Amino acid sequence: ESFAKELPALIFLDIEMGEEVGLSIVLGFESRGGADIPIVMGTSHNEREFVLRAVNAGADDFVIKPFQALTIKERLEKHLKT
């Protein structure tokens, strides 16, 4: 419901809520018309299979944990400029 009122410019999602839960959130958001809003995921998963599943679900970028504040800043700015 809150997405219907005001859409964010970007979503930064920590996938560590549980792999399937995080992917479900991304899929649910995409199905509600959020396809033009970039989704950046923070995750400790670095396996290619996980990254492909998340990209297929709608994630636009990843920041691998542990991450530095500058890395997050650069990734978020990259997607906010496009």
Short mmCIF file of N, CA, C and O in Angstrom, two decimals:
data_model
loop_
_atom_site.label_atom_id
_atom_site.label_comp_id
_atom_site.label_asym_id
_atom_site.label_seq_id
_atom_site.Cartn_x
_atom_site.Cartn_y
_atom_site.Cartn_z
N GLU A 1 0.80 -1.21 0.00
CA GLU A 1 0.00 0.00 0.00
C GLU A 1 0.84 1.26 0.00
O GLU A 1 0.53 2.21 -0.69
N SER A 2 1.90 1.28 0.81
CA SER A 2 2.71 2.50 0.88
C SER A 2 3.40 2.79 -0.44
O SER A 2 3.64 3.93 -0.77
N PHE A 3 3.71 1.75 -1.24
CA PHE A 3 4.31 1.97 -2.55
C PHE A 3 3.34 2.68 -3.48
O PHE A 3 3.74 3.44 -4.34
N ALA A 4 2.07 2.43 -3.32
CA ALA A 4 1.07 3.05 -4.19
C ALA A 4 0.99 4.55 -3.95
O ALA A 4 0.66 5.30 -4.85
N LYS A 5 1.31 5.01 -2.77
CA LYS A 5 1.21 6.42 -2.43
C LYS A 5 2.43 7.21 -2.87
O LYS A 5 2.31 8.29 -3.41
N GLU A 6 3.61 6.69 -2.58
CA GLU A 6 4.84 7.41 -2.90
C GLU A 6 5.97 6.41 -3.15
O GLU A 6 6.33 5.65 -2.27
N LEU A 7 6.52 6.45 -4.35
CA LEU A 7 7.59 5.53 -4.71
C LEU A 7 8.95 6.10 -4.34
O LEU A 7 9.20 7.28 -4.54
N PRO A 8 9.84 5.27 -3.81
CA PRO A 8 11.18 5.75 -3.48
C PRO A 8 12.03 5.91 -4.73
O PRO A 8 11.73 5.35 -5.78
N ALA A 9 13.11 6.66 -4.62
CA ALA A 9 14.04 6.85 -5.74
C ALA A 9 14.94 5.63 -5.91
O ALA A 9 15.44 5.37 -7.00
N LEU A 10 15.14 4.87 -4.83
CA LEU A 10 16.03 3.73 -4.83
C LEU A 10 15.69 2.86 -3.63
O LEU A 10 15.24 3.37 -2.60
N ILE A 11 15.94 1.56 -3.75
CA ILE A 11 15.75 0.64 -2.62
C ILE A 11 17.09 0.00 -2.32
O ILE A 11 17.74 -0.55 -3.22
N PHE A 12 17.53 0.08 -1.06
CA PHE A 12 18.72 -0.63 -0.59
C PHE A 12 18.22 -1.71 0.35
O PHE A 12 17.69 -1.41 1.42
N LEU A 13 18.37 -2.96 -0.06
CA LEU A 13 17.77 -4.09 0.65
C LEU A 13 18.85 -5.02 1.16
O LEU A 13 19.67 -5.50 0.38
N ASP A 14 18.84 -5.28 2.45
CA ASP A 14 19.74 -6.26 3.02
C ASP A 14 19.10 -7.63 2.84
O ASP A 14 18.05 -7.91 3.40
N ILE A 15 19.71 -8.45 2.03
CA ILE A 15 19.15 -9.74 1.68
C ILE A 15 19.24 -10.75 2.82
O ILE A 15 18.64 -11.81 2.77
N GLU A 16 19.96 -10.42 3.88
CA GLU A 16 20.18 -11.37 4.98
C GLU A 16 18.95 -11.64 5.83
O GLU A 16 19.05 -12.28 6.86
N MET A 17 17.81 -11.19 5.42
CA MET A 17 16.57 -11.54 6.11
C MET A 17 16.25 -13.00 5.86
O MET A 17 15.34 -13.55 6.43
N GLY A 18 16.98 -13.62 5.02
CA GLY A 18 16.72 -14.97 4.54
C GLY A 18 16.66 -14.87 3.03
O GLY A 18 15.97 -13.99 2.50
N GLU A 19 17.39 -15.69 2.35
CA GLU A 19 17.53 -15.57 0.89
C GLU A 19 16.18 -15.49 0.19
O GLU A 19 15.93 -14.61 -0.61
N GLU A 20 15.29 -16.41 0.48
CA GLU A 20 14.01 -16.43 -0.22
C GLU A 20 13.14 -15.23 0.16
O GLU A 20 12.42 -14.71 -0.67
N VAL A 21 13.20 -14.79 1.39
CA VAL A 21 12.42 -13.62 1.81
C VAL A 21 12.86 -12.38 1.04
O VAL A 21 12.04 -11.65 0.50
N GLY A 22 14.16 -12.15 0.97
CA GLY A 22 14.67 -10.99 0.25
C GLY A 22 14.33 -11.02 -1.22
O GLY A 22 13.91 -10.02 -1.81
N LEU A 23 14.46 -12.19 -1.84
CA LEU A 23 14.11 -12.31 -3.26
C LEU A 23 12.62 -12.11 -3.46
O LEU A 23 12.18 -11.51 -4.43
N SER A 24 11.81 -12.59 -2.52
CA SER A 24 10.35 -12.40 -2.61
C SER A 24 9.98 -10.93 -2.54
O SER A 24 9.07 -10.47 -3.22
N ILE A 25 10.69 -10.18 -1.70
CA ILE A 25 10.43 -8.73 -1.61
C ILE A 25 10.73 -8.06 -2.94
O ILE A 25 9.96 -7.24 -3.43
N VAL A 26 11.86 -8.43 -3.55
CA VAL A 26 12.23 -7.85 -4.84
C VAL A 26 11.18 -8.21 -5.90
O VAL A 26 10.71 -7.34 -6.64
N LEU A 27 10.79 -9.47 -5.96
CA LEU A 27 9.78 -9.89 -6.93
C LEU A 27 8.45 -9.19 -6.70
O LEU A 27 7.79 -8.75 -7.64
N GLY A 28 8.05 -9.06 -5.44
CA GLY A 28 6.80 -8.38 -5.11
C GLY A 28 6.82 -6.92 -5.50
O GLY A 28 5.85 -6.38 -6.01
N PHE A 29 7.94 -6.28 -5.27
CA PHE A 29 8.07 -4.87 -5.62
C PHE A 29 7.99 -4.69 -7.13
O PHE A 29 7.31 -3.80 -7.63
N GLU A 30 8.69 -5.54 -7.86
CA GLU A 30 8.67 -5.46 -9.33
C GLU A 30 7.25 -5.64 -9.85
O GLU A 30 6.84 -4.96 -10.78
N SER A 31 6.49 -6.54 -9.26
CA SER A 31 5.13 -6.82 -9.73
C SER A 31 4.17 -5.69 -9.40
O SER A 31 3.09 -5.60 -9.97
N ARG A 32 4.56 -4.78 -8.49
CA ARG A 32 3.69 -3.66 -8.12
C ARG A 32 4.04 -2.39 -8.88
O ARG A 32 3.68 -1.30 -8.48
N GLY A 33 4.81 -2.51 -9.95
CA GLY A 33 5.10 -1.34 -10.76
C GLY A 33 6.37 -0.61 -10.40
O GLY A 33 6.55 0.53 -10.79
N GLY A 34 7.25 -1.25 -9.67
CA GLY A 34 8.48 -0.60 -9.27
C GLY A 34 9.66 -0.90 -10.17
O GLY A 34 10.79 -0.73 -9.79
N ALA A 35 9.40 -1.32 -11.39
CA ALA A 35 10.46 -1.77 -12.30
C ALA A 35 11.47 -0.67 -12.63
O ALA A 35 12.61 -0.97 -12.94
N ASP A 36 11.09 0.60 -12.56
CA ASP A 36 12.01 1.68 -12.89
C ASP A 36 12.82 2.17 -11.69
O ASP A 36 13.65 3.05 -11.83
N ILE A 37 12.58 1.60 -10.53
CA ILE A 37 13.28 2.01 -9.33
C ILE A 37 14.44 1.03 -9.09
O ILE A 37 14.23 -0.17 -8.97
N PRO A 38 15.68 1.53 -9.04
CA PRO A 38 16.82 0.65 -8.84
C PRO A 38 16.79 -0.02 -7.47
O PRO A 38 16.41 0.59 -6.47
N ILE A 39 17.20 -1.30 -7.45
CA ILE A 39 17.29 -2.06 -6.21
C ILE A 39 18.74 -2.50 -6.04
O ILE A 39 19.29 -3.19 -6.89
N VAL A 40 19.35 -2.06 -4.95
CA VAL A 40 20.72 -2.43 -4.61
C VAL A 40 20.64 -3.32 -3.39
O VAL A 40 19.99 -2.97 -2.40
N MET A 41 21.30 -4.48 -3.45
CA MET A 41 21.24 -5.43 -2.36
C MET A 41 22.55 -5.47 -1.60
O MET A 41 23.62 -5.50 -2.21
N GLY A 42 22.47 -5.46 -0.29
CA GLY A 42 23.62 -5.70 0.55
C GLY A 42 23.58 -7.16 0.94
O GLY A 42 22.57 -7.65 1.44
N THR A 43 24.66 -7.88 0.71
CA THR A 43 24.66 -9.32 0.96
C THR A 43 26.05 -9.85 1.25
O THR A 43 27.04 -9.26 0.84
N SER A 44 26.10 -10.95 1.96
CA SER A 44 27.37 -11.63 2.17
C SER A 44 27.53 -12.78 1.18
O SER A 44 28.56 -13.43 1.15
N HIS A 45 26.50 -13.02 0.38
CA HIS A 45 26.56 -14.07 -0.64
C HIS A 45 27.39 -13.59 -1.82
O HIS A 45 27.11 -12.55 -2.38
N ASN A 46 28.37 -14.36 -2.18
CA ASN A 46 29.23 -13.99 -3.29
C ASN A 46 29.22 -15.08 -4.36
O ASN A 46 30.01 -15.04 -5.28
N GLU A 47 28.33 -16.06 -4.21
CA GLU A 47 28.26 -17.15 -5.17
C GLU A 47 27.54 -16.68 -6.43
O GLU A 47 26.53 -16.00 -6.37
N ARG A 48 28.03 -17.08 -7.57
CA ARG A 48 27.46 -16.68 -8.86
C ARG A 48 25.98 -17.05 -8.98
O ARG A 48 25.18 -16.26 -9.45
N GLU A 49 25.61 -18.23 -8.51
CA GLU A 49 24.22 -18.69 -8.60
C GLU A 49 23.27 -17.75 -7.85
O GLU A 49 22.21 -17.39 -8.34
N PHE A 50 23.67 -17.32 -6.65
CA PHE A 50 22.84 -16.42 -5.88
C PHE A 50 22.69 -15.08 -6.57
O PHE A 50 21.60 -14.52 -6.65
N VAL A 51 23.80 -14.56 -7.08
CA VAL A 51 23.77 -13.28 -7.78
C VAL A 51 22.84 -13.36 -8.99
O VAL A 51 22.01 -12.47 -9.21
N LEU A 52 22.91 -14.42 -9.76
CA LEU A 52 22.04 -14.58 -10.93
C LEU A 52 20.58 -14.67 -10.53
O LEU A 52 19.71 -14.08 -11.19
N ARG A 53 20.28 -15.38 -9.46
CA ARG A 53 18.89 -15.48 -9.00
C ARG A 53 18.35 -14.12 -8.58
O ARG A 53 17.22 -13.75 -8.89
N ALA A 54 19.18 -13.35 -7.89
CA ALA A 54 18.74 -12.02 -7.45
C ALA A 54 18.57 -11.07 -8.62
O ALA A 54 17.60 -10.31 -8.67
N VAL A 55 19.47 -11.11 -9.58
CA VAL A 55 19.34 -10.26 -10.78
C VAL A 55 18.09 -10.65 -11.55
O VAL A 55 17.33 -9.79 -12.00
N ASN A 56 17.84 -11.93 -11.68
CA ASN A 56 16.63 -12.39 -12.36
C ASN A 56 15.37 -11.97 -11.61
O ASN A 56 14.32 -11.77 -12.22
N ALA A 57 15.46 -11.81 -10.30
CA ALA A 57 14.33 -11.35 -9.50
C ALA A 57 14.11 -9.85 -9.65
O ALA A 57 13.02 -9.35 -9.40
N GLY A 58 15.16 -9.12 -10.07
CA GLY A 58 14.99 -7.68 -10.28
C GLY A 58 16.04 -6.79 -9.63
O GLY A 58 15.96 -5.57 -9.74
N ALA A 59 17.02 -7.37 -8.95
CA ALA A 59 18.07 -6.55 -8.34
C ALA A 59 18.94 -5.92 -9.43
O ALA A 59 19.22 -6.54 -10.44
N ASP A 60 19.33 -4.67 -9.21
CA ASP A 60 20.16 -3.95 -10.18
C ASP A 60 21.64 -3.97 -9.83
O ASP A 60 22.48 -3.81 -10.71
N ASP A 61 21.97 -4.15 -8.54
CA ASP A 61 23.37 -4.09 -8.13
C ASP A 61 23.52 -4.76 -6.78
O ASP A 61 22.52 -5.03 -6.08
N PHE A 62 24.78 -5.02 -6.40
CA PHE A 62 25.10 -5.67 -5.13
C PHE A 62 26.23 -4.95 -4.45
O PHE A 62 27.11 -4.41 -5.09
N VAL A 63 26.21 -5.00 -3.13
CA VAL A 63 27.33 -4.58 -2.31
C VAL A 63 27.60 -5.78 -1.40
O VAL A 63 26.72 -6.20 -0.65
N ILE A 64 28.80 -6.35 -1.51
CA ILE A 64 29.14 -7.54 -0.75
C ILE A 64 29.66 -7.15 0.63
O ILE A 64 30.52 -6.27 0.75
N LYS A 65 29.14 -7.80 1.67
CA LYS A 65 29.58 -7.58 3.04
C LYS A 65 30.89 -8.29 3.29
O LYS A 65 31.12 -9.35 2.72
N PRO A 66 31.71 -7.79 4.17
CA PRO A 66 31.57 -6.50 4.85
C PRO A 66 31.89 -5.37 3.87
O PRO A 66 32.78 -5.51 3.04
N PHE A 67 31.14 -4.30 3.93
CA PHE A 67 31.37 -3.23 2.98
C PHE A 67 31.73 -1.94 3.70
O PHE A 67 31.47 -1.77 4.87
N GLN A 68 32.33 -1.06 2.92
CA GLN A 68 32.76 0.24 3.42
C GLN A 68 31.70 1.29 3.05
O GLN A 68 31.04 1.17 2.02
N ALA A 69 31.60 2.31 3.85
CA ALA A 69 30.62 3.37 3.60
C ALA A 69 30.82 4.00 2.22
O ALA A 69 29.85 4.29 1.51
N LEU A 70 32.07 4.18 1.80
CA LEU A 70 32.35 4.78 0.50
C LEU A 70 31.82 3.91 -0.63
O LEU A 70 31.29 4.42 -1.62
N THR A 71 31.93 2.60 -0.49
CA THR A 71 31.42 1.68 -1.51
C THR A 71 29.91 1.81 -1.65
O THR A 71 29.38 1.90 -2.76
N ILE A 72 29.22 1.86 -0.52
CA ILE A 72 27.76 2.02 -0.56
C ILE A 72 27.41 3.35 -1.20
O ILE A 72 26.54 3.43 -2.06
N LYS A 73 28.08 4.41 -0.79
CA LYS A 73 27.82 5.74 -1.34
C LYS A 73 27.99 5.76 -2.85
O LYS A 73 27.14 6.27 -3.58
N GLU A 74 29.08 5.16 -3.35
CA GLU A 74 29.33 5.13 -4.79
C GLU A 74 28.25 4.36 -5.54
O GLU A 74 27.78 4.80 -6.60
N ARG A 75 27.86 3.21 -5.01
CA ARG A 75 26.84 2.40 -5.68
C ARG A 75 25.48 3.10 -5.71
O ARG A 75 24.79 3.10 -6.72
N LEU A 76 25.11 3.69 -4.60
CA LEU A 76 23.82 4.39 -4.54
C LEU A 76 23.81 5.60 -5.48
O LEU A 76 22.84 5.83 -6.20
N GLU A 77 24.89 6.37 -5.47
CA GLU A 77 24.98 7.53 -6.36
C GLU A 77 24.92 7.11 -7.82
O GLU A 77 24.28 7.78 -8.63
N LYS A 78 25.57 6.01 -8.14
CA LYS A 78 25.55 5.50 -9.52
C LYS A 78 24.13 5.26 -10.01
O LYS A 78 23.75 5.65 -11.11
N HIS A 79 23.31 4.67 -9.17
CA HIS A 79 21.94 4.35 -9.59
C HIS A 79 21.00 5.54 -9.47
O HIS A 79 19.99 5.58 -10.18
N LEU A 80 21.28 6.47 -8.62
CA LEU A 80 20.43 7.64 -8.51
C LEU A 80 20.65 8.61 -9.68
O LEU A 80 19.77 9.39 -10.00
N LYS A 81 21.82 8.53 -10.32
CA LYS A 81 22.11 9.41 -11.46
C LYS A 81 21.53 8.90 -12.76
O LYS A 81 21.41 9.64 -13.71
N THR A 82 21.18 7.62 -12.83
CA THR A 82 20.68 7.06 -14.09
C THR A 82 19.19 7.16 -14.20
O THR A 82 18.48 7.41 -13.31
#
